[in-house]
Amino acid sequence: QVPLVESGGGLVQAGGSLRLSCAASGHSFSRNTMGWFRQVPGREREFVAGITSNGLSTDYADSVKGRFTISRDNAKNTVYLQMTSLDTEDTAVYYCAAQGELYGSLWTTAWKYDYWGQGTQVTVSS
């Protein structure tokens, strides 16, 4: 099991930047594909970004491509989401997720991920 805790959310003005962190406690973190998802009321949970266990492969939703960057530091058991050029439509609860399968492929659907953090609120004002 990979317990996850997100942090770094908050209020930011449109055009600004924010970095989210996800700290994992599991011993297998360096072997787990990780992802970031977000959800707003009335909408399905949406894939934002994903990264493979070795950090060499990443994927992004079209809506955030070129603005968001996912990265990981396996020595610190932490995955990050660097967000720039934020827009009001980026407002959501952001969730960190981990796949249970070791060295798993990079999936963009929420049901492929087995472990989830509690979420952190990101609010972008105009």
Short mmCIF file of N, CA and C in Angstrom, two decimals:
data_model
loop_
_atom_site.label_atom_id
_atom_site.label_comp_id
_atom_site.label_asym_id
_atom_site.label_seq_id
_atom_site.Cartn_x
_atom_site.Cartn_y
_atom_site.Cartn_z
N GLN A 1 0.83 -1.18 0.00
CA GLN A 1 0.00 0.00 0.00
C GLN A 1 0.88 1.25 0.00
N VAL A 2 0.39 2.32 -0.65
CA VAL A 2 1.15 3.56 -0.77
C VAL A 2 0.29 4.71 -0.23
N PRO A 3 0.32 5.01 1.05
CA PRO A 3 -0.41 6.16 1.59
C PRO A 3 0.12 7.46 0.99
N LEU A 4 -0.80 8.36 0.61
CA LEU A 4 -0.45 9.59 -0.07
C LEU A 4 -1.03 10.80 0.64
N VAL A 5 -0.26 11.88 0.70
CA VAL A 5 -0.70 13.12 1.32
C VAL A 5 -0.31 14.28 0.42
N GLU A 6 -1.32 15.02 -0.08
CA GLU A 6 -1.06 16.18 -0.93
C GLU A 6 -0.89 17.44 -0.09
N SER A 7 -0.15 18.40 -0.64
CA SER A 7 0.00 19.69 -0.01
C SER A 7 0.36 20.72 -1.08
N GLY A 8 0.27 21.99 -0.73
CA GLY A 8 0.66 23.06 -1.64
C GLY A 8 -0.49 23.79 -2.30
N GLY A 9 -1.71 23.34 -2.09
CA GLY A 9 -2.85 24.03 -2.66
C GLY A 9 -3.10 25.35 -1.98
N GLY A 10 -3.93 26.18 -2.60
CA GLY A 10 -4.25 27.47 -2.04
C GLY A 10 -4.90 28.37 -3.04
N LEU A 11 -4.91 29.67 -2.73
CA LEU A 11 -5.51 30.69 -3.58
C LEU A 11 -4.42 31.41 -4.35
N VAL A 12 -4.62 31.53 -5.66
CA VAL A 12 -3.65 32.21 -6.51
C VAL A 12 -4.39 33.00 -7.58
N GLN A 13 -3.82 34.11 -8.00
CA GLN A 13 -4.43 34.94 -9.03
C GLN A 13 -4.17 34.35 -10.41
N ALA A 14 -5.10 34.55 -11.33
CA ALA A 14 -4.93 34.07 -12.69
C ALA A 14 -3.61 34.57 -13.27
N GLY A 15 -2.91 33.67 -13.95
CA GLY A 15 -1.60 33.97 -14.50
C GLY A 15 -0.46 33.59 -13.58
N GLY A 16 -0.77 33.27 -12.34
CA GLY A 16 0.24 32.92 -11.37
C GLY A 16 0.63 31.46 -11.43
N SER A 17 1.48 31.07 -10.47
CA SER A 17 2.02 29.71 -10.42
C SER A 17 1.82 29.11 -9.04
N LEU A 18 1.83 27.78 -9.02
CA LEU A 18 1.67 27.04 -7.78
C LEU A 18 2.30 25.67 -7.96
N ARG A 19 2.91 25.14 -6.90
CA ARG A 19 3.48 23.80 -6.97
C ARG A 19 2.84 22.92 -5.91
N LEU A 20 2.28 21.81 -6.35
CA LEU A 20 1.69 20.83 -5.46
C LEU A 20 2.71 19.72 -5.18
N SER A 21 2.65 19.18 -3.98
CA SER A 21 3.51 18.08 -3.59
C SER A 21 2.66 16.92 -3.10
N CYS A 22 3.15 15.72 -3.31
CA CYS A 22 2.48 14.52 -2.84
C CYS A 22 3.52 13.63 -2.19
N ALA A 23 3.41 13.45 -0.89
CA ALA A 23 4.35 12.64 -0.14
C ALA A 23 3.79 11.23 0.05
N ALA A 24 4.59 10.24 -0.30
CA ALA A 24 4.19 8.85 -0.19
C ALA A 24 4.96 8.16 0.93
N SER A 25 4.28 7.23 1.60
CA SER A 25 4.90 6.51 2.72
C SER A 25 5.28 5.08 2.38
N GLY A 26 4.80 4.56 1.27
CA GLY A 26 5.06 3.18 0.90
C GLY A 26 6.50 2.92 0.50
N HIS A 27 6.95 1.72 0.77
CA HIS A 27 8.32 1.36 0.44
C HIS A 27 8.53 1.13 -1.06
N SER A 28 7.45 0.95 -1.81
CA SER A 28 7.54 0.68 -3.23
C SER A 28 7.36 1.91 -4.10
N PHE A 29 7.43 3.11 -3.54
CA PHE A 29 7.14 4.34 -4.27
C PHE A 29 7.94 4.43 -5.57
N SER A 30 9.21 4.10 -5.52
CA SER A 30 10.06 4.23 -6.70
C SER A 30 9.67 3.28 -7.82
N ARG A 31 8.75 2.35 -7.55
CA ARG A 31 8.31 1.38 -8.53
C ARG A 31 6.86 1.60 -8.96
N ASN A 32 6.24 2.68 -8.52
CA ASN A 32 4.84 2.97 -8.81
C ASN A 32 4.69 4.11 -9.81
N THR A 33 3.86 3.88 -10.83
CA THR A 33 3.43 4.98 -11.68
C THR A 33 2.51 5.89 -10.88
N MET A 34 2.69 7.21 -11.01
CA MET A 34 1.94 8.19 -10.24
C MET A 34 1.16 9.11 -11.18
N GLY A 35 0.08 9.66 -10.66
CA GLY A 35 -0.73 10.58 -11.44
C GLY A 35 -1.35 11.67 -10.61
N TRP A 36 -1.70 12.75 -11.28
CA TRP A 36 -2.47 13.84 -10.69
C TRP A 36 -3.81 13.93 -11.40
N PHE A 37 -4.88 14.03 -10.63
CA PHE A 37 -6.23 14.20 -11.14
C PHE A 37 -6.86 15.41 -10.46
N ARG A 38 -7.92 15.92 -11.05
CA ARG A 38 -8.64 17.03 -10.42
C ARG A 38 -10.14 16.84 -10.62
N GLN A 39 -10.91 17.45 -9.73
CA GLN A 39 -12.35 17.30 -9.78
C GLN A 39 -13.03 18.57 -9.29
N VAL A 40 -14.08 18.97 -10.00
CA VAL A 40 -14.92 20.09 -9.61
C VAL A 40 -16.34 19.58 -9.44
N PRO A 41 -17.17 20.27 -8.66
CA PRO A 41 -18.55 19.82 -8.46
C PRO A 41 -19.29 19.65 -9.77
N GLY A 42 -20.00 18.53 -9.91
CA GLY A 42 -20.78 18.27 -11.10
C GLY A 42 -20.01 17.68 -12.26
N ARG A 43 -18.72 17.43 -12.09
CA ARG A 43 -17.92 16.86 -13.16
C ARG A 43 -17.22 15.60 -12.68
N GLU A 44 -16.85 14.75 -13.64
CA GLU A 44 -16.10 13.54 -13.33
C GLU A 44 -14.67 13.90 -12.99
N ARG A 45 -14.04 13.02 -12.24
CA ARG A 45 -12.63 13.21 -11.92
C ARG A 45 -11.82 13.16 -13.21
N GLU A 46 -10.96 14.14 -13.41
CA GLU A 46 -10.27 14.35 -14.67
C GLU A 46 -8.77 14.13 -14.53
N PHE A 47 -8.20 13.40 -15.47
CA PHE A 47 -6.76 13.21 -15.51
C PHE A 47 -6.06 14.51 -15.82
N VAL A 48 -4.98 14.79 -15.11
CA VAL A 48 -4.20 16.00 -15.32
C VAL A 48 -2.81 15.67 -15.85
N ALA A 49 -2.10 14.79 -15.15
CA ALA A 49 -0.74 14.44 -15.53
C ALA A 49 -0.35 13.11 -14.91
N GLY A 50 0.56 12.41 -15.57
CA GLY A 50 1.05 11.14 -15.05
C GLY A 50 2.54 10.99 -15.31
N ILE A 51 3.17 10.13 -14.52
CA ILE A 51 4.61 9.92 -14.65
C ILE A 51 4.93 8.48 -14.28
N THR A 52 5.79 7.83 -15.06
CA THR A 52 6.17 6.45 -14.80
C THR A 52 7.12 6.38 -13.62
N SER A 53 7.38 5.15 -13.17
CA SER A 53 8.15 4.94 -11.96
C SER A 53 9.55 5.53 -12.01
N ASN A 54 10.18 5.46 -13.17
CA ASN A 54 11.54 5.99 -13.29
C ASN A 54 11.57 7.47 -13.69
N GLY A 55 10.40 8.07 -13.90
CA GLY A 55 10.32 9.48 -14.24
C GLY A 55 10.67 9.82 -15.67
N LEU A 56 10.91 8.83 -16.51
CA LEU A 56 11.35 9.09 -17.87
C LEU A 56 10.21 9.30 -18.85
N SER A 57 9.00 8.95 -18.48
CA SER A 57 7.85 9.12 -19.36
C SER A 57 6.75 9.87 -18.63
N THR A 58 6.19 10.88 -19.29
CA THR A 58 5.11 11.68 -18.73
C THR A 58 3.99 11.85 -19.73
N ASP A 59 2.81 12.20 -19.23
CA ASP A 59 1.66 12.46 -20.08
C ASP A 59 0.82 13.54 -19.44
N TYR A 60 0.15 14.35 -20.27
CA TYR A 60 -0.63 15.47 -19.78
C TYR A 60 -1.95 15.57 -20.50
N ALA A 61 -2.95 16.07 -19.80
CA ALA A 61 -4.20 16.43 -20.44
C ALA A 61 -3.95 17.59 -21.39
N ASP A 62 -4.69 17.62 -22.50
CA ASP A 62 -4.51 18.68 -23.48
C ASP A 62 -4.71 20.06 -22.86
N SER A 63 -5.60 20.16 -21.89
CA SER A 63 -5.93 21.44 -21.30
C SER A 63 -4.79 22.04 -20.48
N VAL A 64 -3.83 21.21 -20.06
CA VAL A 64 -2.74 21.71 -19.22
C VAL A 64 -1.38 21.58 -19.89
N LYS A 65 -1.33 20.96 -21.05
CA LYS A 65 -0.06 20.74 -21.74
C LYS A 65 0.63 22.07 -22.03
N GLY A 66 1.90 22.15 -21.69
CA GLY A 66 2.67 23.36 -21.87
C GLY A 66 2.62 24.29 -20.68
N ARG A 67 1.71 24.06 -19.75
CA ARG A 67 1.58 24.90 -18.56
C ARG A 67 1.95 24.16 -17.28
N PHE A 68 1.64 22.88 -17.21
CA PHE A 68 1.90 22.07 -16.02
C PHE A 68 3.07 21.12 -16.27
N THR A 69 3.82 20.82 -15.23
CA THR A 69 4.92 19.88 -15.31
C THR A 69 4.87 18.93 -14.12
N ILE A 70 4.84 17.63 -14.39
CA ILE A 70 4.88 16.63 -13.34
C ILE A 70 6.31 16.12 -13.21
N SER A 71 6.75 15.90 -11.99
CA SER A 71 8.08 15.38 -11.74
C SER A 71 8.06 14.56 -10.46
N ARG A 72 9.12 13.82 -10.22
CA ARG A 72 9.19 13.03 -8.99
C ARG A 72 10.63 12.95 -8.50
N ASP A 73 10.75 12.80 -7.20
CA ASP A 73 12.04 12.61 -6.55
C ASP A 73 11.91 11.33 -5.73
N ASN A 74 12.36 10.23 -6.29
CA ASN A 74 12.19 8.94 -5.63
C ASN A 74 12.97 8.84 -4.32
N ALA A 75 14.07 9.58 -4.22
CA ALA A 75 14.84 9.57 -2.98
C ALA A 75 14.05 10.20 -1.84
N LYS A 76 13.13 11.12 -2.16
CA LYS A 76 12.30 11.78 -1.16
C LYS A 76 10.88 11.24 -1.11
N ASN A 77 10.59 10.22 -1.90
CA ASN A 77 9.24 9.64 -1.96
C ASN A 77 8.18 10.70 -2.23
N THR A 78 8.45 11.58 -3.19
CA THR A 78 7.58 12.71 -3.45
C THR A 78 7.38 12.92 -4.95
N VAL A 79 6.14 13.23 -5.34
CA VAL A 79 5.83 13.61 -6.70
C VAL A 79 5.29 15.03 -6.67
N TYR A 80 5.60 15.81 -7.71
CA TYR A 80 5.24 17.22 -7.75
C TYR A 80 4.40 17.53 -8.98
N LEU A 81 3.63 18.60 -8.88
CA LEU A 81 2.93 19.16 -10.02
C LEU A 81 3.18 20.66 -10.02
N GLN A 82 4.03 21.11 -10.93
CA GLN A 82 4.31 22.53 -11.08
C GLN A 82 3.31 23.13 -12.05
N MET A 83 2.53 24.09 -11.59
CA MET A 83 1.48 24.70 -12.39
C MET A 83 1.82 26.16 -12.65
N THR A 84 1.81 26.55 -13.91
CA THR A 84 2.07 27.92 -14.31
C THR A 84 0.95 28.42 -15.20
N SER A 85 0.92 29.74 -15.40
CA SER A 85 -0.12 30.37 -16.23
C SER A 85 -1.51 29.88 -15.85
N LEU A 86 -1.78 29.88 -14.57
CA LEU A 86 -3.04 29.34 -14.07
C LEU A 86 -4.22 30.18 -14.52
N ASP A 87 -5.30 29.49 -14.82
CA ASP A 87 -6.54 30.10 -15.25
C ASP A 87 -7.64 29.73 -14.26
N THR A 88 -8.72 30.52 -14.26
CA THR A 88 -9.81 30.23 -13.34
C THR A 88 -10.39 28.84 -13.56
N GLU A 89 -10.31 28.32 -14.78
CA GLU A 89 -10.82 26.98 -15.07
C GLU A 89 -9.96 25.87 -14.48
N ASP A 90 -8.79 26.21 -13.94
CA ASP A 90 -7.97 25.24 -13.24
C ASP A 90 -8.42 25.04 -11.80
N THR A 91 -9.37 25.83 -11.34
CA THR A 91 -9.88 25.69 -9.98
C THR A 91 -10.50 24.31 -9.80
N ALA A 92 -10.04 23.58 -8.79
CA ALA A 92 -10.53 22.23 -8.54
C ALA A 92 -9.85 21.68 -7.30
N VAL A 93 -10.32 20.53 -6.85
CA VAL A 93 -9.61 19.75 -5.85
C VAL A 93 -8.66 18.83 -6.60
N TYR A 94 -7.39 18.90 -6.28
CA TYR A 94 -6.37 18.11 -6.96
C TYR A 94 -6.00 16.91 -6.11
N TYR A 95 -5.98 15.73 -6.74
CA TYR A 95 -5.70 14.48 -6.06
C TYR A 95 -4.45 13.83 -6.62
N CYS A 96 -3.64 13.31 -5.74
CA CYS A 96 -2.50 12.49 -6.10
C CYS A 96 -2.93 11.03 -6.06
N ALA A 97 -2.46 10.24 -7.02
CA ALA A 97 -2.85 8.84 -7.10
C ALA A 97 -1.66 7.96 -7.48
N ALA A 98 -1.71 6.71 -7.05
CA ALA A 98 -0.66 5.75 -7.33
C ALA A 98 -1.26 4.45 -7.85
N GLN A 99 -0.61 3.85 -8.82
CA GLN A 99 -1.01 2.53 -9.28
C GLN A 99 -0.47 1.47 -8.33
N GLY A 100 -1.25 0.41 -8.13
CA GLY A 100 -0.81 -0.67 -7.28
C GLY A 100 0.18 -1.60 -7.95
N GLU A 101 0.09 -1.73 -9.26
CA GLU A 101 1.00 -2.60 -10.00
C GLU A 101 2.38 -1.96 -10.08
N LEU A 102 3.41 -2.71 -9.74
CA LEU A 102 4.77 -2.20 -9.83
C LEU A 102 5.19 -2.06 -11.29
N TYR A 103 5.89 -0.97 -11.58
CA TYR A 103 6.36 -0.67 -12.94
C TYR A 103 5.21 -0.67 -13.94
N GLY A 104 4.07 -0.14 -13.55
CA GLY A 104 2.89 -0.13 -14.38
C GLY A 104 2.97 0.87 -15.52
N SER A 105 2.12 0.66 -16.52
CA SER A 105 2.03 1.57 -17.65
C SER A 105 1.36 2.87 -17.22
N LEU A 106 1.53 3.91 -18.03
CA LEU A 106 0.97 5.22 -17.72
C LEU A 106 -0.45 5.31 -18.26
N TRP A 107 -1.43 5.16 -17.36
CA TRP A 107 -2.84 5.24 -17.72
C TRP A 107 -3.39 6.61 -17.38
N THR A 108 -4.44 7.02 -18.10
CA THR A 108 -5.05 8.33 -17.91
C THR A 108 -6.46 8.24 -17.31
N THR A 109 -6.90 7.04 -16.95
CA THR A 109 -8.22 6.85 -16.38
C THR A 109 -8.10 6.61 -14.88
N ALA A 110 -9.01 7.21 -14.11
CA ALA A 110 -8.92 7.17 -12.66
C ALA A 110 -8.99 5.76 -12.10
N TRP A 111 -9.79 4.88 -12.72
CA TRP A 111 -9.98 3.54 -12.17
C TRP A 111 -8.74 2.67 -12.30
N LYS A 112 -7.75 3.10 -13.06
CA LYS A 112 -6.49 2.37 -13.16
C LYS A 112 -5.58 2.61 -11.95
N TYR A 113 -5.93 3.57 -11.13
CA TYR A 113 -5.11 3.92 -9.97
C TYR A 113 -5.75 3.39 -8.70
N ASP A 114 -4.94 2.81 -7.83
CA ASP A 114 -5.44 2.09 -6.67
C ASP A 114 -5.40 2.88 -5.36
N TYR A 115 -4.51 3.83 -5.24
CA TYR A 115 -4.34 4.58 -4.00
C TYR A 115 -4.47 6.07 -4.26
N TRP A 116 -5.17 6.76 -3.35
CA TRP A 116 -5.48 8.18 -3.52
C TRP A 116 -5.22 8.98 -2.27
N GLY A 117 -4.75 10.20 -2.46
CA GLY A 117 -4.62 11.13 -1.35
C GLY A 117 -5.96 11.77 -1.02
N GLN A 118 -5.96 12.63 -0.01
CA GLN A 118 -7.20 13.26 0.44
C GLN A 118 -7.61 14.46 -0.42
N GLY A 119 -6.72 14.95 -1.24
CA GLY A 119 -7.00 16.08 -2.10
C GLY A 119 -6.57 17.40 -1.50
N THR A 120 -6.21 18.34 -2.36
CA THR A 120 -5.85 19.69 -1.93
C THR A 120 -6.54 20.70 -2.85
N GLN A 121 -7.14 21.72 -2.27
CA GLN A 121 -7.93 22.69 -3.02
C GLN A 121 -7.02 23.71 -3.70
N VAL A 122 -7.26 23.92 -4.99
CA VAL A 122 -6.59 24.97 -5.75
C VAL A 122 -7.67 25.92 -6.27
N THR A 123 -7.58 27.18 -5.90
CA THR A 123 -8.54 28.18 -6.33
C THR A 123 -7.81 29.30 -7.05
N VAL A 124 -8.21 29.55 -8.29
CA VAL A 124 -7.60 30.58 -9.11
C VAL A 124 -8.60 31.71 -9.28
N SER A 125 -8.23 32.90 -8.85
CA SER A 125 -9.11 34.05 -8.91
C SER A 125 -8.76 34.93 -10.10
N SER A 126 -9.73 35.76 -10.53
CA SER A 126 -9.53 36.66 -11.65
C SER A 126 -9.65 38.11 -11.23
#
